[in-house]
């Protein structure tokens, strides 16, 4: 497997009796960090999973699997072929409006997206201050605590703002860090959300700095339900 754009899907397949459970994750370990691809679909029989690979990876990822008669017992394995992934995804359409925001599929309480730059709207909720934003829609089917991890290319200052479905009201935020290499990411926090549909707004604050920091070439968002 080589040469994909991070926003192009890769298909992973396992033989019987193995399956990909609903909570499957695909990840790479780089130094002290675990970097997650975005699982976008799992086949009805559980034998194949589609994932958007993490930008810039050159090694084989680790993935979560299970045995079909023990679907809740997670196992880990690496793919038999390394990935070689471009560092620049193609931007998704529709991220400039809550009405057209791409929908993030819900797989066992996990959501993910890897996307190129859009930044086509400044309407990202009251707390975002009118800075450029790109939006994604997601639905939680029961009251949940989600572990949120936002990463991106470069040294700009980004934040995650969770909004009402129409994008007009603030619900939660994950925006504790500023700008600068190494210290600016990931934005990582817990989000307590009631059952419902929300907008995940990724905001760039680059225009607010004297240097007008350039927008990142890609963003990676992972939301994962915390088991209690």
Tab-separated table of N, CA, C and O in Angstrom, residues 1 4-13 26 28 38-41 48-53 61 83 85:
chain	number	residue	atom	x	y	z
A	1	UNK	N	0.866	-1.179	0.000
A	1	UNK	CA	0.000	0.000	0.000
A	1	UNK	C	0.896	1.220	0.000
A	1	UNK	O	1.652	1.425	0.934
A	4	UNK	N	-1.076	6.903	-1.130
A	4	UNK	CA	-2.415	7.493	-1.084
A	4	UNK	C	-2.390	8.904	-0.536
A	4	UNK	O	-1.504	9.302	0.202
A	5	UNK	N	-3.392	9.667	-0.946
A	5	UNK	CA	-3.679	10.915	-0.278
A	5	UNK	C	-4.332	10.572	1.062
A	5	UNK	O	-5.112	9.619	1.126
A	6	UNK	N	-4.074	11.307	2.140
A	6	UNK	CA	-4.710	10.971	3.410
A	6	UNK	C	-6.233	11.009	3.358
A	6	UNK	O	-6.886	10.370	4.181
A	7	UNK	N	-6.815	11.776	2.420
A	7	UNK	CA	-8.266	11.814	2.321
A	7	UNK	C	-8.801	10.764	1.350
A	7	UNK	O	-10.001	10.727	1.078
A	8	UNK	N	-7.928	9.891	0.829
A	8	UNK	CA	-8.357	8.758	0.017
A	8	UNK	C	-8.458	7.533	0.915
A	8	UNK	O	-7.535	7.231	1.675
A	9	UNK	N	-9.548	6.779	0.831
A	9	UNK	CA	-9.717	5.649	1.735
A	9	UNK	C	-8.831	4.467	1.391
A	9	UNK	O	-8.569	4.175	0.222
A	10	UNK	N	-8.344	3.798	2.430
A	10	UNK	CA	-7.637	2.526	2.293
A	10	UNK	C	-8.525	1.444	2.889
A	10	UNK	O	-9.199	1.669	3.896
A	11	UNK	N	-8.543	0.259	2.272
A	11	UNK	CA	-9.368	-0.844	2.746
A	11	UNK	C	-8.491	-1.908	3.379
A	11	UNK	O	-7.542	-2.396	2.758
A	12	UNK	N	-8.804	-2.256	4.619
A	12	UNK	CA	-8.118	-3.319	5.342
A	12	UNK	C	-9.038	-4.538	5.387
A	12	UNK	O	-10.253	-4.399	5.577
A	13	UNK	N	-8.468	-5.731	5.236
A	13	UNK	CA	-9.257	-6.962	5.205
A	13	UNK	C	-8.643	-7.987	6.149
A	13	UNK	O	-7.418	-8.122	6.211
A	26	UNK	N	-7.247	2.425	13.930
A	26	UNK	CA	-6.028	2.202	13.158
A	26	UNK	C	-5.055	3.310	13.538
A	26	UNK	O	-5.396	4.497	13.462
A	28	UNK	N	-0.733	4.747	14.322
A	28	UNK	CA	0.716	4.685	14.180
A	28	UNK	C	1.335	5.267	15.442
A	28	UNK	O	0.835	6.257	15.976
A	38	UNK	N	-8.633	7.719	10.445
A	38	UNK	CA	-10.070	7.889	10.655
A	38	UNK	C	-10.809	6.732	10.000
A	38	UNK	O	-10.827	6.618	8.776
A	39	UNK	N	-11.393	5.834	10.816
A	39	UNK	CA	-12.187	4.727	10.280
A	39	UNK	C	-13.523	5.288	9.817
A	39	UNK	O	-14.248	5.925	10.583
A	40	UNK	N	-13.857	5.070	8.535
A	40	UNK	CA	-15.074	5.652	7.969
A	40	UNK	C	-16.153	4.623	7.674
A	40	UNK	O	-17.309	4.991	7.486
A	41	UNK	N	-15.821	3.336	7.602
A	41	UNK	CA	-16.855	2.322	7.420
A	41	UNK	C	-16.300	0.951	7.770
A	41	UNK	O	-15.093	0.717	7.703
A	48	UNK	N	-13.992	-6.280	6.488
A	48	UNK	CA	-13.229	-5.179	5.906
A	48	UNK	C	-13.530	-3.875	6.638
A	48	UNK	O	-14.643	-3.665	7.133
A	49	UNK	N	-12.531	-3.032	6.711
A	49	UNK	CA	-12.681	-1.702	7.305
A	49	UNK	C	-12.042	-0.692	6.362
A	49	UNK	O	-11.009	-0.967	5.744
A	50	UNK	N	-12.668	0.451	6.235
A	50	UNK	CA	-12.141	1.526	5.410
A	50	UNK	C	-11.613	2.621	6.323
A	50	UNK	O	-12.286	3.027	7.275
A	51	UNK	N	-10.409	3.104	6.034
A	51	UNK	CA	-9.771	4.081	6.912
A	51	UNK	C	-9.118	5.169	6.073
A	51	UNK	O	-8.613	4.925	4.976
A	52	UNK	N	-9.172	6.403	6.581
A	52	UNK	CA	-8.389	7.501	6.018
A	52	UNK	C	-7.060	7.505	6.765
A	52	UNK	O	-7.033	7.726	7.976
A	53	UNK	N	-5.944	7.244	6.091
A	53	UNK	CA	-4.672	7.112	6.805
A	53	UNK	C	-4.145	8.446	7.312
A	53	UNK	O	-4.432	9.501	6.746
A	61	UNK	N	0.622	0.335	10.121
A	61	UNK	CA	-0.143	0.726	11.309
A	61	UNK	C	-0.567	-0.475	12.135
A	61	UNK	O	-0.547	-1.620	11.671
A	83	UNK	N	2.282	1.519	5.047
A	83	UNK	CA	1.651	2.612	4.313
A	83	UNK	C	2.717	3.653	3.966
A	83	UNK	O	3.622	3.914	4.755
A	85	UNK	N	2.207	7.515	2.924
A	85	UNK	CA	1.067	8.415	2.804
A	85	UNK	C	1.537	9.840	2.557
A	85	UNK	O	2.436	10.342	3.228
